[in-house]
Amino acid sequence: MARALGGGAPAPGRQTVPLNPACALLRESRDVLLLQGPVGPFFDRLARWLERRATRVTRIVLQGGDRHDARAGHVVPYEGAPGEWASFLREFLRTRRPDCIVLFGQSRGYHQEALRLAAELGIPAVVLEEGYFRPGYVTMELGGVNSHSRTLETHAWAPTGGMPPGGLAPDDTRWHFAQTAWHAALHYAALRLHQGAFPLYEHHRDANPWRYARYWLRSWGVKLLRHGRDARCARSLQRGPAPYFFVPLQHDGDSQIRHHSGYARNAEFVLEVMHSFAEHAEPGTLLVFKQHPQSRGAAGHGALIRRVANELGIGERVRYLVEGDTRDLCRGARGVVVINSTVGLQALESGTPLVVMGEALYRLPSLTHGGTLHSFWRDGAPPDPEAAAAFLQQLKNLTQMPASIYAGRRQDLAWP
């Protein structure tokens, strides 16, 4: 579907605004309902920001981890079965009539039902996800994010009141990894500890706290082991004479793969890319895969990639990284191949040819390769620079707000 890019005069029917429309709605709201947020105190920090504006904040908690994280606003526990959630929430929304609802993770079953009911009752929904422009931002849009986003179709951004053209600066995320691991550990420990209070709750992923503890410990270990080796490999790619194509893998549990692509898992994508590269890429070019940072504690795809590369006779032309700066890898690549990863936005920022294999809000004729993956290896062209700059400016200012999502409870949100 074609999307408006922004830049120049706004298209008919698009409203020109000086601020992220979802944040503007929150700023105007006087009664807000929060559902599930990210692990940790981010929704408490949001509640404080709202309460400073005399906004009444209620949070429905669905399980023990939510209850542990929720210490601000009025907390309402839901202890019923998933099948009774719709009738409970419908009655709550009809009785309360909040100005909007806020949720993190649009693909969770409870949230899909909430979005459906909000649309039915005419209540705006603010949907949050980790930032398109990572790190330091949270994505905040009305109605939906990623391929459900309609923000650029309905709004155009124009700076006013001294707002810089680049928009708000990103938040400080120096301790992002450690903070994420800490909040996740506490959240899932509380989920397990208080299971008796929410016996019918169904989680959207594995909720075993010991498995998460092992996962994060393994992730730390892999990071330490691979950092030096992968840094040397990345430097050799940047300096080496052989051009390379960069393939950033997404997190194996990413709902964007399950719901917005033709792949059930990363492995299917890896196999398609490798076979296409072996058959159609120019001799002498390299193929570089990088594991997603949040998949570092899992088995990864290194063994699969090495085995298939050898079977296809391209073992010397394939690299597999666990660590590495994706911006630098995008900047030095001949082309970038993604399913619908936000790394695609970094490719647009660096002017690197990009092909998208799934549904993505930046999959536009002027920005990405319009042909097949087979043709991309030889015919991929850089994005139109003016269209890319306009798209990125509009997307950042209309959908992002600066936030370190997993920061501590006392860190305030520095929003207008």
Short mmCIF file of C-alpha atoms in Angstrom, two decimals:
data_model
loop_
_atom_site.label_atom_id
_atom_site.label_comp_id
_atom_site.label_asym_id
_atom_site.label_seq_id
_atom_site.Cartn_x
_atom_site.Cartn_y
_atom_site.Cartn_z
CA MET A 1 0.00 0.00 0.00
CA ALA A 2 1.36 3.41 -0.93
CA ARG A 3 2.05 5.74 1.96
CA ALA A 4 2.55 9.48 2.15
CA LEU A 5 6.19 10.37 2.69
CA GLY A 6 5.90 13.85 4.11
CA GLY A 7 8.11 16.67 2.91
CA GLY A 8 6.70 19.72 1.16
CA ALA A 9 3.02 20.59 1.49
CA PRO A 10 0.93 17.95 3.26
CA ALA A 11 -1.40 15.91 1.10
CA PRO A 12 -5.13 16.73 1.27
CA GLY A 13 -6.69 15.36 4.44
CA ARG A 14 -3.42 15.15 6.38
CA GLN A 15 -3.27 17.27 9.51
CA THR A 16 -0.11 19.29 10.12
CA VAL A 17 1.01 18.93 13.76
CA PRO A 18 4.02 20.10 15.81
CA LEU A 19 4.18 16.99 18.03
CA ASN A 20 3.75 13.22 17.91
CA PRO A 21 -0.08 12.89 17.61
CA ALA A 22 -0.26 10.05 20.15
CA CYS A 23 1.72 12.04 22.70
CA ALA A 24 -0.44 15.08 21.99
CA LEU A 25 -3.54 12.99 22.74
CA LEU A 26 -2.05 11.81 26.03
CA ARG A 27 -1.19 15.39 26.95
CA GLU A 28 -4.82 16.43 26.39
CA SER A 29 -6.39 13.39 28.13
CA ARG A 30 -7.76 13.60 31.64
CA ASP A 31 -8.62 9.91 32.12
CA VAL A 32 -6.24 7.25 30.80
CA LEU A 33 -6.37 3.45 31.03
CA LEU A 34 -3.06 1.55 30.94
CA LEU A 35 -2.95 -2.14 30.04
CA GLN A 36 0.25 -4.22 29.85
CA GLY A 37 3.51 -2.35 29.47
CA PRO A 38 7.10 -3.42 28.96
CA VAL A 39 8.73 -5.29 31.86
CA GLY A 40 9.84 -2.84 34.50
CA PRO A 41 8.60 0.55 35.69
CA PHE A 42 8.13 2.35 32.34
CA PHE A 43 4.34 2.53 32.71
CA ASP A 44 4.77 3.93 36.24
CA ARG A 45 7.01 6.65 34.78
CA LEU A 46 4.32 7.33 32.17
CA ALA A 47 1.67 7.43 34.91
CA ARG A 48 3.69 10.05 36.82
CA TRP A 49 4.02 12.16 33.66
CA LEU A 50 0.25 11.98 33.21
CA GLU A 51 -0.61 12.64 36.85
CA ARG A 52 1.45 15.83 36.81
CA ARG A 53 -1.11 17.04 34.27
CA ALA A 54 -3.99 16.20 36.62
CA THR A 55 -4.81 13.08 34.59
CA ARG A 56 -6.57 10.20 36.29
CA VAL A 57 -4.60 7.01 35.59
CA THR A 58 -5.92 3.46 35.98
CA ARG A 59 -3.95 0.33 35.19
CA ILE A 60 -5.44 -3.12 34.68
CA VAL A 61 -2.94 -5.80 35.72
CA LEU A 62 -3.25 -9.31 34.32
CA GLN A 63 -0.56 -11.21 36.22
CA GLY A 64 1.94 -11.02 39.08
CA GLY A 65 4.70 -9.40 37.03
CA ASP A 66 2.35 -6.59 36.03
CA ARG A 67 1.32 -6.21 39.67
CA HIS A 68 4.96 -5.99 40.77
CA ASP A 69 5.71 -3.32 38.17
CA ALA A 70 2.55 -1.25 38.82
CA ARG A 71 3.05 1.10 41.77
CA ALA A 72 1.53 4.28 40.35
CA GLY A 73 -2.04 5.11 39.45
CA HIS A 74 -5.12 3.14 40.48
CA VAL A 75 -4.48 -0.59 39.98
CA VAL A 76 -7.31 -2.93 38.97
CA PRO A 77 -6.52 -6.69 38.86
CA TYR A 78 -8.15 -8.93 36.26
CA GLU A 79 -8.25 -12.49 37.56
CA GLY A 80 -10.64 -14.06 35.06
CA ALA A 81 -10.12 -16.41 32.14
CA PRO A 82 -8.97 -15.16 28.72
CA GLY A 83 -12.42 -16.01 27.34
CA GLU A 84 -14.04 -13.60 29.80
CA TRP A 85 -11.60 -10.74 29.14
CA ALA A 86 -13.67 -9.14 26.35
CA SER A 87 -16.86 -8.88 28.43
CA PHE A 88 -14.91 -7.56 31.45
CA LEU A 89 -13.11 -4.92 29.41
CA ARG A 90 -16.23 -3.93 27.45
CA GLU A 91 -18.10 -3.25 30.69
CA PHE A 92 -15.12 -1.37 32.12
CA LEU A 93 -14.80 0.85 29.05
CA ARG A 94 -18.54 1.52 28.82
CA THR A 95 -18.71 2.47 32.50
CA ARG A 96 -15.49 4.43 32.72
CA ARG A 97 -15.25 5.91 29.20
CA PRO A 98 -11.54 6.82 29.43
CA ASP A 99 -10.18 9.39 27.00
CA CYS A 100 -7.80 6.74 25.66
CA ILE A 101 -6.20 3.39 26.39
CA VAL A 102 -2.44 2.73 26.29
CA LEU A 103 -0.78 -0.62 25.64
CA PHE A 104 2.65 -2.02 24.79
CA GLY A 105 2.68 -4.96 22.34
CA GLN A 106 -0.21 -4.86 19.88
CA SER A 107 0.04 -8.57 18.98
CA ARG A 108 -0.64 -9.92 22.48
CA GLY A 109 -4.01 -11.69 22.67
CA TYR A 110 -5.39 -9.50 25.44
CA HIS A 111 -4.32 -6.38 23.55
CA GLN A 112 -5.78 -7.49 20.23
CA GLU A 113 -9.14 -7.80 21.96
CA ALA A 114 -8.65 -4.41 23.62
CA LEU A 115 -7.88 -2.74 20.29
CA ARG A 116 -10.98 -4.28 18.75
CA LEU A 117 -13.20 -3.07 21.60
CA ALA A 118 -11.65 0.40 21.62
CA ALA A 119 -12.38 0.77 17.91
CA GLU A 120 -15.93 -0.48 18.41
CA LEU A 121 -16.58 1.99 21.25
CA GLY A 122 -14.80 4.92 19.62
CA ILE A 123 -12.04 5.17 22.25
CA PRO A 124 -8.60 6.11 20.89
CA ALA A 125 -5.79 3.61 21.51
CA VAL A 126 -2.15 4.62 21.97
CA VAL A 127 0.08 1.70 20.96
CA LEU A 128 3.70 1.54 22.12
CA GLU A 129 6.64 -0.60 21.02
CA GLU A 130 10.40 -0.39 21.30
CA GLY A 131 11.58 2.45 19.09
CA TYR A 132 11.93 2.28 15.31
CA PHE A 133 15.00 4.46 15.90
CA ARG A 134 16.93 2.54 18.54
CA PRO A 135 18.23 3.14 21.07
CA GLY A 136 16.77 6.00 23.06
CA TYR A 137 13.25 6.16 21.64
CA VAL A 138 9.89 4.54 22.21
CA THR A 139 7.43 4.16 19.32
CA MET A 140 4.07 5.74 20.14
CA GLU A 141 1.25 5.76 17.59
CA LEU A 142 -2.52 5.92 17.42
CA GLY A 143 -4.22 2.65 16.53
CA GLY A 144 -1.19 0.52 15.70
CA VAL A 145 2.53 0.36 14.94
CA ASN A 146 4.79 -1.19 12.31
CA SER A 147 2.72 -2.41 9.36
CA HIS A 148 -0.48 -1.32 11.20
CA SER A 149 0.80 2.25 11.33
CA ARG A 150 -1.31 4.90 9.61
CA THR A 151 0.39 7.94 11.13
CA LEU A 152 2.11 9.18 7.97
CA GLU A 153 -1.13 8.83 6.03
CA THR A 154 -3.05 11.07 8.41
CA HIS A 155 -0.48 13.54 9.74
CA ALA A 156 2.40 15.72 8.58
CA TRP A 157 4.97 17.12 10.99
CA ALA A 158 6.08 20.75 11.04
CA PRO A 159 8.32 22.18 13.80
CA THR A 160 6.97 25.06 15.85
CA GLY A 161 7.85 26.75 19.10
CA GLY A 162 11.58 26.27 18.76
CA MET A 163 11.42 22.53 18.08
CA PRO A 164 14.62 21.58 16.22
CA PRO A 165 14.21 20.15 12.68
CA GLY A 166 15.65 16.85 13.89
CA GLY A 167 13.04 16.60 16.62
CA LEU A 168 13.65 15.52 20.19
CA ALA A 169 17.05 14.02 21.04
CA PRO A 170 17.20 10.34 22.12
CA ASP A 171 17.26 9.42 25.79
CA ASP A 172 20.37 8.07 27.52
CA THR A 173 20.58 4.26 27.15
CA ARG A 174 24.10 3.52 28.41
CA TRP A 175 22.87 0.78 30.77
CA HIS A 176 20.14 -0.57 28.48
CA PHE A 177 21.25 -4.22 28.42
CA ALA A 178 21.80 -4.55 32.18
CA GLN A 179 18.58 -2.70 33.01
CA THR A 180 16.56 -4.86 30.62
CA ALA A 181 17.93 -8.07 32.16
CA TRP A 182 17.29 -6.81 35.71
CA HIS A 183 13.69 -5.75 35.11
CA ALA A 184 12.93 -8.93 33.15
CA ALA A 185 14.27 -11.09 35.98
CA LEU A 186 12.15 -9.31 38.60
CA HIS A 187 9.05 -9.30 36.40
CA TYR A 188 9.12 -13.02 35.62
CA ALA A 189 10.01 -13.97 39.17
CA ALA A 190 6.94 -12.05 40.36
CA LEU A 191 4.82 -13.62 37.62
CA ARG A 192 5.74 -17.07 38.89
CA LEU A 193 5.57 -16.18 42.60
CA HIS A 194 2.03 -14.74 42.33
CA GLN A 195 0.60 -17.29 39.91
CA GLY A 196 -1.98 -18.26 42.51
CA ALA A 197 -3.53 -14.78 42.39
CA PHE A 198 -3.92 -14.95 38.59
CA PRO A 199 -4.41 -18.69 37.95
CA LEU A 200 -6.15 -18.33 34.57
CA TYR A 201 -3.72 -15.91 32.95
CA GLU A 202 -2.19 -16.97 29.61
CA HIS A 203 1.16 -15.38 28.78
CA HIS A 204 2.19 -14.49 25.23
CA ARG A 205 5.55 -16.27 25.62
CA ASP A 206 7.40 -18.66 27.93
CA ALA A 207 7.15 -17.30 31.48
CA ASN A 208 9.62 -19.58 33.29
CA PRO A 209 11.88 -17.22 35.33
CA TRP A 210 14.72 -19.76 35.60
CA ARG A 211 14.79 -20.14 31.85
CA TYR A 212 15.02 -16.38 31.52
CA ALA A 213 17.81 -16.24 34.11
CA ARG A 214 19.81 -18.85 32.18
CA TYR A 215 19.05 -17.05 28.95
CA TRP A 216 20.42 -13.71 30.14
CA LEU A 217 23.48 -15.29 31.78
CA ARG A 218 24.24 -17.09 28.53
CA SER A 219 23.69 -13.84 26.65
CA TRP A 220 26.29 -12.07 28.81
CA GLY A 221 28.73 -14.92 28.26
CA VAL A 222 28.28 -14.97 24.49
CA LYS A 223 28.69 -11.20 24.35
CA LEU A 224 32.00 -11.40 26.18
CA LEU A 225 33.29 -14.29 24.08
CA ARG A 226 32.30 -12.89 20.71
CA HIS A 227 32.93 -9.18 21.11
CA GLY A 228 36.61 -9.06 20.15
CA ARG A 229 36.41 -11.61 17.35
CA ASP A 230 33.35 -10.04 15.74
CA ALA A 231 34.79 -6.54 16.07
CA ARG A 232 37.87 -7.66 14.11
CA CYS A 233 35.68 -9.29 11.46
CA ALA A 234 33.56 -6.12 11.14
CA ARG A 235 36.68 -3.97 10.71
CA SER A 236 38.02 -6.30 8.02
CA LEU A 237 34.70 -6.06 6.18
CA GLN A 238 34.84 -2.28 6.27
CA ARG A 239 38.44 -2.20 4.99
CA GLY A 240 38.40 -5.23 2.70
CA PRO A 241 38.16 -5.03 -1.08
CA ALA A 242 35.28 -7.54 -1.33
CA PRO A 243 31.81 -5.93 -1.28
CA TYR A 244 29.32 -7.50 1.12
CA PHE A 245 25.55 -7.75 1.61
CA PHE A 246 24.31 -7.34 5.17
CA VAL A 247 21.45 -9.45 6.60
CA PRO A 248 20.42 -8.45 10.16
CA LEU A 249 18.35 -11.22 11.71
CA GLN A 250 15.35 -10.39 13.85
CA HIS A 251 14.54 -11.77 17.28
CA ASP A 252 13.14 -15.29 16.97
CA GLY A 253 10.12 -14.36 19.08
CA ASP A 254 9.40 -11.20 17.08
CA SER A 255 5.68 -10.93 16.34
CA GLN A 256 6.59 -8.99 13.19
CA ILE A 257 7.86 -12.22 11.65
CA ARG A 258 4.81 -14.25 12.66
CA HIS A 259 2.16 -11.68 11.79
CA HIS A 260 3.70 -9.54 9.04
CA SER A 261 5.73 -11.83 6.81
CA GLY A 262 5.44 -15.09 4.95
CA TYR A 263 7.97 -16.74 7.27
CA ALA A 264 7.17 -18.74 10.38
CA ARG A 265 10.69 -18.28 11.75
CA ASN A 266 14.10 -16.84 10.95
CA ALA A 267 15.47 -20.14 9.63
CA GLU A 268 13.14 -20.04 6.61
CA PHE A 269 14.33 -16.54 5.76
CA VAL A 270 17.99 -17.55 6.17
CA LEU A 271 17.59 -20.47 3.77
CA GLU A 272 15.86 -18.37 1.11
CA VAL A 273 18.52 -15.65 1.30
CA MET A 274 21.43 -18.09 1.12
CA HIS A 275 20.08 -20.05 -1.83
CA SER A 276 19.30 -16.85 -3.73
CA PHE A 277 22.74 -15.41 -2.98
CA ALA A 278 24.50 -18.60 -4.10
CA GLU A 279 22.63 -18.67 -7.40
CA HIS A 280 22.39 -14.99 -8.34
CA ALA A 281 25.00 -12.83 -6.56
CA GLU A 282 28.16 -11.81 -8.36
CA PRO A 283 31.24 -13.93 -7.61
CA GLY A 284 33.53 -12.28 -5.08
CA THR A 285 30.72 -10.70 -3.05
CA LEU A 286 30.21 -11.67 0.59
CA LEU A 287 27.09 -12.38 2.63
CA VAL A 288 27.14 -11.20 6.26
CA PHE A 289 24.53 -12.31 8.81
CA LYS A 290 24.23 -10.74 12.27
CA GLN A 291 22.25 -12.26 15.12
CA HIS A 292 19.72 -10.04 16.89
CA PRO A 293 21.05 -8.82 20.29
CA GLN A 294 18.03 -10.24 22.13
CA SER A 295 18.64 -13.66 20.56
CA ARG A 296 22.17 -13.85 21.93
CA GLY A 297 21.15 -16.11 24.81
CA ALA A 298 19.60 -18.69 22.46
CA ALA A 299 21.30 -21.22 20.20
CA GLY A 300 21.41 -18.74 17.32
CA HIS A 301 21.73 -19.55 13.63
CA GLY A 302 25.47 -19.92 13.28
CA ALA A 303 25.43 -23.71 12.87
CA LEU A 304 22.65 -23.57 10.28
CA ILE A 305 24.38 -20.83 8.30
CA ARG A 306 27.74 -22.63 8.28
CA ARG A 307 26.19 -25.94 7.23
CA VAL A 308 24.12 -24.48 4.40
CA ALA A 309 27.00 -22.31 3.21
CA ASN A 310 29.20 -25.39 2.87
CA GLU A 311 26.45 -27.34 1.12
CA LEU A 312 26.02 -24.50 -1.40
CA GLY A 313 29.76 -24.13 -1.95
CA ILE A 314 29.88 -20.56 -0.58
CA GLY A 315 31.50 -21.26 2.79
CA GLU A 316 34.33 -18.79 2.09
CA ARG A 317 31.86 -16.04 1.16
CA VAL A 318 29.61 -16.12 4.24
CA ARG A 319 30.19 -14.46 7.62
CA TYR A 320 28.18 -14.81 10.82
CA LEU A 321 28.36 -12.13 13.55
CA VAL A 322 26.84 -12.00 17.01
CA GLU A 323 28.28 -8.59 17.94
CA GLY A 324 28.73 -5.50 15.78
CA ASP A 325 27.33 -2.03 15.14
CA THR A 326 24.45 -2.36 12.68
CA ARG A 327 24.76 1.27 11.57
CA ASP A 328 28.37 0.77 10.55
CA LEU A 329 27.55 -2.53 8.88
CA CYS A 330 24.69 -0.90 6.94
CA ARG A 331 26.88 2.03 5.95
CA GLY A 332 29.58 -0.18 4.45
CA ALA A 333 27.31 -2.69 2.70
CA ARG A 334 26.52 -2.96 -0.99
CA GLY A 335 22.97 -3.83 0.07
CA VAL A 336 20.83 -4.76 3.08
CA VAL A 337 18.26 -7.58 3.19
CA VAL A 338 15.57 -7.55 5.93
CA ILE A 339 12.23 -9.14 6.68
CA ASN A 340 10.79 -6.00 8.28
CA SER A 341 13.48 -5.08 10.82
CA THR A 342 13.94 -1.51 12.00
CA VAL A 343 17.53 -1.90 10.77
CA GLY A 344 15.96 -1.09 7.40
CA LEU A 345 15.61 2.49 8.64
CA GLN A 346 19.35 2.59 9.34
CA ALA A 347 19.93 1.45 5.75
CA LEU A 348 17.76 4.35 4.55
CA GLU A 349 19.71 6.76 6.77
CA SER A 350 22.99 5.60 5.21
CA GLY A 351 21.64 5.56 1.64
CA THR A 352 22.29 1.83 1.23
CA PRO A 353 20.25 -0.27 -1.24
CA LEU A 354 17.53 -2.14 0.65
CA VAL A 355 15.20 -5.04 -0.11
CA VAL A 356 12.31 -5.91 2.22
CA MET A 357 11.00 -9.49 2.34
CA GLY A 358 8.00 -8.88 4.61
CA GLU A 359 5.53 -6.10 5.36
CA ALA A 360 7.19 -2.89 6.58
CA LEU A 361 5.99 0.70 6.83
CA TYR A 362 9.07 1.82 4.84
CA ARG A 363 8.48 -0.60 1.96
CA LEU A 364 7.93 2.13 -0.65
CA PRO A 365 8.95 2.32 -4.33
CA SER A 366 11.26 5.29 -3.82
CA LEU A 367 12.97 3.73 -0.79
CA THR A 368 13.34 -0.01 -1.37
CA HIS A 369 14.08 -2.44 -4.20
CA GLY A 370 10.93 -3.11 -6.19
CA GLY A 371 12.13 -6.33 -7.82
CA THR A 372 12.83 -9.80 -6.52
CA LEU A 373 15.53 -10.88 -4.11
CA HIS A 374 17.24 -12.64 -7.05
CA SER A 375 17.56 -9.36 -8.93
CA PHE A 376 18.61 -7.36 -5.86
CA TRP A 377 22.09 -8.86 -5.70
CA ARG A 378 23.00 -7.26 -9.04
CA ASP A 379 20.44 -4.49 -9.58
CA GLY A 380 19.78 -3.04 -6.10
CA ALA A 381 19.88 0.77 -6.16
CA PRO A 382 20.20 3.30 -3.32
CA PRO A 383 17.00 4.93 -2.04
CA ASP A 384 16.04 8.31 -3.44
CA PRO A 385 17.91 10.64 -1.02
CA GLU A 386 15.26 13.38 -0.86
CA ALA A 387 12.41 10.89 -0.37
CA ALA A 388 14.40 9.01 2.28
CA ALA A 389 15.27 12.18 4.20
CA ALA A 390 11.65 13.37 4.15
CA PHE A 391 10.32 9.97 5.19
CA LEU A 392 12.78 9.59 8.07
CA GLN A 393 12.14 13.10 9.39
CA GLN A 394 8.39 12.61 9.34
CA LEU A 395 8.56 9.12 10.83
CA LYS A 396 10.88 10.11 13.67
CA ASN A 397 8.94 13.18 14.71
CA LEU A 398 5.44 11.75 14.29
CA THR A 399 5.95 8.30 15.83
CA GLN A 400 8.86 8.54 18.29
CA MET A 401 9.34 9.94 21.76
CA PRO A 402 12.68 9.95 23.62
CA ALA A 403 12.75 7.28 26.31
CA SER A 404 15.04 4.68 27.76
CA ILE A 405 12.27 2.11 28.17
CA TYR A 406 14.06 0.01 30.78
CA ALA A 407 15.48 2.84 32.87
CA GLY A 408 14.93 3.02 36.61
CA ARG A 409 11.71 4.02 38.30
CA ARG A 410 12.97 7.44 39.35
CA GLN A 411 13.97 8.58 35.86
CA ASP A 412 11.36 11.03 34.61
CA LEU A 413 10.12 11.20 31.04
CA ALA A 414 11.49 14.42 29.54
CA TRP A 415 8.58 14.98 27.18
CA PRO A 416 7.05 18.32 26.18
#
